GROMACS .gro file of C-alpha atoms in nm:
model
  302
    1MET     CA    1   0.816  -1.029  -5.660
    2SER     CA    2   0.967  -0.707  -5.731
    3GLU     CA    3   0.719  -0.616  -6.006
    4TYR     CA    4   0.479  -0.642  -5.702
    5ARG     CA    5   0.619  -0.422  -5.459
    6GLU     CA    6   0.670  -0.157  -5.753
    7ALA     CA    7   0.275  -0.187  -5.837
    8SER     CA    8   0.167  -0.181  -5.437
    9ASP     CA    9   0.438   0.142  -5.393
   10ASP     CA   10   0.235   0.307  -5.675
   11ALA     CA   11  -0.101   0.205  -5.564
   12ALA     CA   12  -0.371   0.452  -5.379
   13HIS     CA   13  -0.325   0.503  -4.974
   14PRO     CA   14  -0.430   0.189  -4.813
   15ALA     CA   15  -0.683   0.350  -4.610
   16SER     CA   16  -0.866   0.402  -4.921
   17TYR     CA   17  -0.871   0.028  -4.976
   18VAL     CA   18  -1.219  -0.086  -4.833
   19GLY     CA   19  -1.137  -0.420  -4.764
   20ALA     CA   20  -0.748  -0.334  -4.572
   21PRO     CA   21  -0.733  -0.486  -4.222
   22THR     CA   22  -0.711  -0.155  -3.946
   23ALA     CA   23  -0.344  -0.179  -3.757
   24ALA     CA   24  -0.324  -0.154  -3.396
   25PRO     CA   25  -0.244   0.183  -3.253
   26THR     CA   26   0.136   0.256  -3.222
   27GLY     CA   27   0.330   0.496  -3.032
   28PRO     CA   28   0.422   0.581  -2.668
   29SER     CA   29   0.034   0.670  -2.578
   30ALA     CA   30  -0.067   0.307  -2.701
   31VAL     CA   31  -0.205   0.113  -2.401
   32THR     CA   32  -0.239  -0.237  -2.461
   33PRO     CA   33  -0.411  -0.543  -2.266
   34ALA     CA   34  -0.050  -0.632  -2.104
   35ASP     CA   35   0.004  -0.247  -1.985
   36ALA     CA   36  -0.386  -0.254  -1.791
   37THR     CA   37  -0.233  -0.621  -1.661
   38ASP     CA   38   0.107  -0.447  -1.502
   39ALA     CA   39  -0.082  -0.106  -1.370
   40ALA     CA   40  -0.363  -0.346  -1.170
   41ARG     CA   41  -0.080  -0.559  -1.095
   42LEU     CA   42   0.100  -0.267  -0.906
   43VAL     CA   43  -0.208  -0.151  -0.734
   44SER     CA   44  -0.241  -0.492  -0.599
   45PHE     CA   45   0.090  -0.475  -0.475
   46GLY     CA   46   0.014  -0.148  -0.287
   47LEU     CA   47  -0.295  -0.321  -0.125
   48GLN     CA   48  -0.080  -0.537   0.055
   49PRO     CA   49   0.043  -0.296   0.317
   50LYS     CA   50   0.375  -0.527   0.450
   51LEU     CA   51   0.532  -0.560   0.093
   52LEU     CA   52   0.785  -0.340   0.006
   53PRO     CA   53   0.966  -0.301  -0.324
   54ALA     CA   54   1.299  -0.397  -0.180
   55ARG     CA   55   1.201  -0.756  -0.138
   56ASP     CA   56   1.006  -0.816  -0.442
   57ALA     CA   57   1.176  -0.742  -0.797
   58GLU     CA   58   0.838  -0.726  -0.972
   59TYR     CA   59   0.720  -0.466  -0.763
   60ALA     CA   60   1.057  -0.254  -0.778
   61GLU     CA   61   1.028  -0.319  -1.145
   62LEU     CA   62   0.665  -0.183  -1.190
   63ILE     CA   63   0.780   0.095  -0.915
   64ARG     CA   64   1.050   0.242  -1.150
   65ARG     CA   65   0.822   0.194  -1.474
   66HIS     CA   66   0.575   0.400  -1.309
   67ARG     CA   67   0.809   0.650  -1.231
   68GLU     CA   68   0.992   0.659  -1.570
   69ASP     CA   69   0.683   0.610  -1.801
   70PRO     CA   70   0.400   0.891  -1.780
   71PRO     CA   71   0.142   0.702  -1.966
   72PHE     CA   72   0.222   0.396  -1.754
   73ALA     CA   73   0.157   0.612  -1.428
   74ARG     CA   74  -0.130   0.749  -1.558
   75LEU     CA   75  -0.307   0.422  -1.639
   76THR     CA   76  -0.202   0.291  -1.280
   77ASP     CA   77  -0.360   0.570  -1.102
   78ALA     CA   78  -0.687   0.527  -1.327
   79VAL     CA   79  -0.679   0.178  -1.209
   80ALA     CA   80  -0.643   0.285  -0.826
   81ALA     CA   81  -0.906   0.582  -0.888
   82GLY     CA   82  -1.141   0.302  -1.022
   83LEU     CA   83  -1.104   0.129  -0.678
   84GLY     CA   84  -1.173   0.408  -0.466
   85LEU     CA   85  -0.811   0.454  -0.385
   86ILE     CA   86  -0.573   0.763  -0.315
   87VAL     CA   87  -0.215   0.765  -0.438
   88LEU     CA   88   0.010   0.888  -0.175
   89GLU     CA   89   0.296   0.788  -0.303
   90VAL     CA   90   0.489   0.577  -0.539
   91SER     CA   91   0.844   0.522  -0.433
   92PRO     CA   92   1.101   0.312  -0.362
   93ARG     CA   93   1.076   0.362  -0.009
   94ALA     CA   94   0.704   0.354   0.035
   95GLY     CA   95   0.604   0.122  -0.273
   96MET     CA   96   0.280   0.210  -0.414
   97ALA     CA   97   0.104   0.378  -0.102
   98VAL     CA   98  -0.263   0.407  -0.128
   99ALA     CA   99  -0.540   0.543   0.111
  100ALA     CA  100  -0.885   0.442   0.065
  101ALA     CA  101  -1.137   0.732  -0.041
  102GLU     CA  102  -1.450   0.718   0.189
  103GLU     CA  103  -1.648   0.537  -0.076
  104SER     CA  104  -1.400   0.266  -0.158
  105VAL     CA  105  -1.499  -0.085  -0.059
  106PHE     CA  106  -1.152  -0.089   0.102
  107ALA     CA  107  -1.217   0.199   0.320
  108VAL     CA  108  -1.216   0.056   0.762
  109ARG     CA  109  -1.454   0.283   0.909
  110MET     CA  110  -1.371   0.360   1.277
  111GLY     CA  111  -1.762   0.212   1.393
  112ASP     CA  112  -1.644  -0.147   1.197
  113TYR     CA  113  -1.304  -0.115   1.385
  114SER     CA  114  -1.442  -0.021   1.736
  115ARG     CA  115  -1.709  -0.303   1.719
  116ARG     CA  116  -1.475  -0.563   1.626
  117ALA     CA  117  -1.218  -0.454   1.902
  118ALA     CA  118  -1.471  -0.438   2.189
  119SER     CA  119  -1.778  -0.515   2.307
  120ASP     CA  120  -1.905  -0.224   2.475
  121SER     CA  121  -1.989   0.024   2.214
  122SER     CA  122  -1.922   0.307   2.454
  123ASP     CA  123  -1.561   0.236   2.383
  124ARG     CA  124  -1.569   0.347   2.027
  125PHE     CA  125  -1.448   0.720   2.154
  126LEU     CA  126  -1.158   0.572   2.342
  127HIS     CA  127  -1.036   0.365   2.034
  128GLY     CA  128  -1.074   0.670   1.815
  129LEU     CA  129  -0.863   0.833   2.087
  130ALA     CA  130  -0.577   0.602   2.074
  131HIS     CA  131  -0.569   0.619   1.708
  132LEU     CA  132  -0.539   1.025   1.712
  133ALA     CA  133  -0.278   0.991   1.990
  134THR     CA  134  -0.061   0.750   1.842
  135ALA     CA  135  -0.068   0.953   1.518
  136ALA     CA  136   0.011   1.269   1.688
  137MET     CA  137   0.288   1.113   1.906
  138ALA     CA  138   0.469   0.944   1.591
  139PHE     CA  139   0.472   1.302   1.405
  140PRO     CA  140   0.415   1.539   1.677
  141ARG     CA  141   0.558   1.851   1.476
  142PRO     CA  142   0.481   1.955   1.091
  143GLU     CA  143   0.861   1.924   1.045
  144ASP     CA  144   0.835   1.546   1.118
  145LEU     CA  145   0.586   1.476   0.862
  146ALA     CA  146   0.758   1.702   0.593
  147ASP     CA  147   1.095   1.516   0.649
  148ASP     CA  148   1.080   1.212   0.439
  149GLY     CA  149   1.400   1.062   0.659
  150TYR     CA  150   1.190   1.120   0.993
  151ILE     CA  151   1.110   0.804   1.198
  152GLY     CA  152   0.886   0.799   1.486
  153ARG     CA  153   0.903   0.583   1.793
  154ILE     CA  154   0.635   0.538   2.027
  155THR     CA  155   0.554   0.310   2.292
  156VAL     CA  156   0.230   0.175   2.447
  157ASN     CA  157   0.278   0.319   2.767
  158GLY     CA  158   0.404   0.636   2.613
  159VAL     CA  159   0.045   0.693   2.443
  160ASP     CA  160  -0.126   0.611   2.729
  161GLY     CA  161   0.071   0.824   2.951
  162PHE     CA  162   0.029   1.118   2.662
  163VAL     CA  163  -0.359   1.065   2.677
  164ARG     CA  164  -0.387   1.059   3.070
  165GLN     CA  165  -0.173   1.406   3.062
  166ALA     CA  166  -0.432   1.543   2.783
  167CYS     CA  167  -0.732   1.441   2.981
  168ARG     CA  168  -0.597   1.577   3.268
  169ARG     CA  169  -0.545   1.930   3.099
  170LEU     CA  170  -0.892   1.923   2.947
  171GLU     CA  171  -1.048   1.830   3.285
  172GLU     CA  172  -0.862   2.170   3.451
  173ARG     CA  173  -1.021   2.351   3.166
  174ALA     CA  174  -1.388   2.219   3.241
  175ASP     CA  175  -1.321   2.280   3.595
  176GLU     CA  176  -1.170   2.637   3.552
  177GLN     CA  177  -1.488   2.744   3.333
  178GLY     CA  178  -1.750   2.537   3.550
  179GLU     CA  179  -1.833   2.313   3.302
  180ASN     CA  180  -2.049   2.011   3.388
  181THR     CA  181  -1.773   1.745   3.487
  182ASP     CA  182  -2.024   1.411   3.417
  183PRO     CA  183  -2.192   1.441   3.116
  184ALA     CA  184  -2.378   1.147   2.996
  185SER     CA  185  -2.103   0.880   2.879
  186ASP     CA  186  -2.250   0.851   2.541
  187ALA     CA  187  -2.203   1.229   2.468
  188PRO     CA  188  -2.035   1.289   2.142
  189GLY     CA  189  -1.684   1.439   2.135
  190LEU     CA  190  -1.350   1.476   2.333
  191GLU     CA  191  -1.508   1.605   2.613
  192ALA     CA  192  -1.694   1.281   2.667
  193ALA     CA  193  -1.430   1.061   2.597
  194TRP     CA  194  -1.138   1.225   2.867
  195ARG     CA  195  -1.408   1.128   3.110
  196VAL     CA  196  -1.412   0.799   3.011
  197TYR     CA  197  -1.055   0.757   2.990
  198ILE     CA  198  -0.947   0.903   3.300
  199ARG     CA  199  -1.178   0.683   3.494
  200ARG     CA  200  -1.060   0.336   3.296
  201SER     CA  201  -0.784   0.144   3.455
  202ALA     CA  202  -0.476   0.194   3.300
  203THR     CA  203  -0.382  -0.215   3.274
  204GLY     CA  204  -0.615  -0.373   3.494
  205ALA     CA  205  -0.512  -0.757   3.518
  206THR     CA  206  -0.618  -1.101   3.467
  207LYS     CA  207  -0.529  -1.409   3.703
  208ASP     CA  208  -0.231  -1.468   3.471
  209ALA     CA  209  -0.138  -1.123   3.453
  210ARG     CA  210  -0.239  -1.023   3.116
  211ARG     CA  211  -0.385  -0.659   3.056
  212LEU     CA  212  -0.744  -0.629   3.029
  213ALA     CA  213  -0.876  -0.573   2.668
  214GLY     CA  214  -1.092  -0.329   2.789
  215SER     CA  215  -0.802  -0.130   3.001
  216THR     CA  216  -0.695   0.198   2.822
  217THR     CA  217  -0.333   0.048   2.763
  218GLY     CA  218  -0.503  -0.279   2.602
  219ILE     CA  219  -0.732  -0.008   2.363
  220ILE     CA  220  -0.386   0.155   2.255
  221GLY     CA  221  -0.264  -0.205   2.261
  222LYS     CA  222  -0.503  -0.319   1.995
  223ALA     CA  223  -0.468  -0.009   1.776
  224VAL     CA  224  -0.085  -0.038   1.752
  225ALA     CA  225  -0.140  -0.399   1.638
  226PHE     CA  226  -0.388  -0.295   1.365
  227LEU     CA  227  -0.129  -0.051   1.254
  228VAL     CA  228   0.137  -0.325   1.256
  229ASP     CA  229  -0.091  -0.533   1.048
  230SER     CA  230  -0.187  -0.266   0.810
  231GLY     CA  231   0.189  -0.160   0.731
  232PHE     CA  232   0.187   0.144   0.960
  233LEU     CA  233   0.397   0.078   1.240
  234GLN     CA  234   0.664  -0.183   1.304
  235ARG     CA  235   0.724  -0.359   1.629
  236THR     CA  236   1.077  -0.302   1.758
  237GLY     CA  237   1.035  -0.476   2.121
  238ASP     CA  238   0.867  -0.522   2.438
  239ASP     CA  239   0.970  -0.265   2.689
  240ALA     CA  240   0.658  -0.018   2.803
  241GLY     CA  241   0.424  -0.206   2.685
  242GLY     CA  242   0.559  -0.254   2.321
  243THR     CA  243   0.758  -0.017   2.129
  244TYR     CA  244   0.734   0.061   1.766
  245ARG     CA  245   0.875   0.238   1.487
  246THR     CA  246   0.692   0.417   1.215
  247THR     CA  247   0.691   0.349   0.847
  248ALA     CA  248   0.684   0.536   0.540
  249ARG     CA  249   0.365   0.447   0.471
  250TYR     CA  250   0.216   0.592   0.803
  251GLN     CA  251   0.411   0.901   0.762
  252LEU     CA  252   0.218   0.939   0.459
  253GLN     CA  253  -0.126   0.877   0.560
  254VAL     CA  254  -0.095   1.075   0.886
  255ARG     CA  255   0.041   1.345   0.638
  256ASP     CA  256  -0.267   1.286   0.389
  257MET     CA  257  -0.506   1.327   0.742
  258ALA     CA  258  -0.308   1.607   0.930
  259GLY     CA  259  -0.526   1.859   0.791
  260SER     CA  260  -0.841   1.730   0.996
  261ALA     CA  261  -0.965   1.953   1.300
  262ALA     CA  262  -0.915   1.639   1.538
  263MET     CA  263  -0.562   1.602   1.464
  264ALA     CA  264  -0.490   1.974   1.474
  265GLU     CA  265  -0.667   2.045   1.777
  266LEU     CA  266  -0.505   1.782   1.973
  267LEU     CA  267  -0.178   1.888   1.851
  268GLU     CA  268  -0.236   2.229   2.020
  269LEU     CA  269  -0.220   2.108   2.367
  270GLY     CA  270   0.176   2.083   2.296
  271VAL     CA  271   0.281   1.719   2.250
  272VAL     CA  272   0.690   1.747   2.338
  273PRO     CA  273   0.814   1.370   2.278
  274VAL     CA  274   1.127   1.266   2.459
  275ALA     CA  275   1.411   1.003   2.388
  276ASP     CA  276   1.238   0.715   2.536
  277ALA     CA  277   0.949   0.709   2.271
  278SER     CA  278   0.705   0.865   2.562
  279ALA     CA  279   0.605   1.212   2.558
  280THR     CA  280   0.463   1.503   2.794
  281LEU     CA  281   0.213   1.815   2.717
  282LEU     CA  282   0.321   2.171   2.742
  283ALA     CA  283  -0.064   2.366   2.733
  284PRO     CA  284  -0.012   2.679   2.504
  285ASP     CA  285  -0.125   3.003   2.652
  286GLY     CA  286  -0.503   3.142   2.492
  287THR     CA  287  -0.599   2.807   2.275
  288GLU     CA  288  -0.959   2.758   2.253
  289ASP     CA  289  -1.130   2.467   2.408
  290LEU     CA  290  -1.142   2.127   2.248
  291ASP     CA  291  -1.396   1.993   2.060
  292LEU     CA  292  -1.302   1.654   1.870
  293VAL     CA  293  -1.566   1.471   1.664
  294ALA     CA  294  -1.613   1.136   1.830
  295ASP     CA  295  -1.520   0.948   1.476
  296ALA     CA  296  -1.198   1.120   1.436
  297GLY     CA  297  -0.951   0.818   1.464
  298LEU     CA  298  -0.664   0.799   1.210
  299PRO     CA  299  -0.674   0.584   0.955
  300PHE     CA  300  -1.046   0.506   0.978
  301HIS     CA  301  -1.343   0.691   0.784
  302SER     CA  302  -1.632   0.809   1.030
   0.00000   0.00000   0.00000
């Protein structure tokens, strides 16, 4: 046996031997099927919005690996990109937080959402406005979005009160400038939405005292229920039509979309949050007229 080893050591390099088997790639950059499986598994965890790493040991381990193993992180991000997902953050607090790109099969469109939520297509503006106002109230200042420890708190009635104050401010501007105060109900933009909103009952009522689905608080209620199901909000109580707190995932989602014209222009009205999760408006001087697009609801694609 020792003679065989000596003879082998003296032989030519194995690569020159046509019949020698090719060794599998080794080293830190090698990707194995098991790695691909783990990467896809981590992305699948990210698509379960209510699941947090603190509640699942496997999820927590894959989060740790993503943060400590750059090749695995690149592989996981590539898997997400192939599915049309944008990785917003991978951390113990948020898990693998992803947002769907516009072309992704996972993208939710405002039109699809509003058709499921309401039979009246003209309410599409109001559903978009409800989501936009919820995001603006939850994170009214840039520093709120920048602070990872910030937790926003909202109520259904607070969002409704905020939107109604914004509507009154827009109505005042229209009156001051002599604009048409009764445009077609299907006209695009926030100028049409506020006119519909201000005329809609805040609650309405059924015979058993439930709020009407088509009332403004009913529309906001559907919006926050969707956000709860999506892992963006957590319900904390029943006061003021329902009280909610934001999650890290929602902060990342709004942060990613805060540069949209709709979000920026709504915030220019001057949102002032108060301790009871309601809000008021301070209209700044010298602002331009608002012209928000109809499909500006977060977190949807138009």
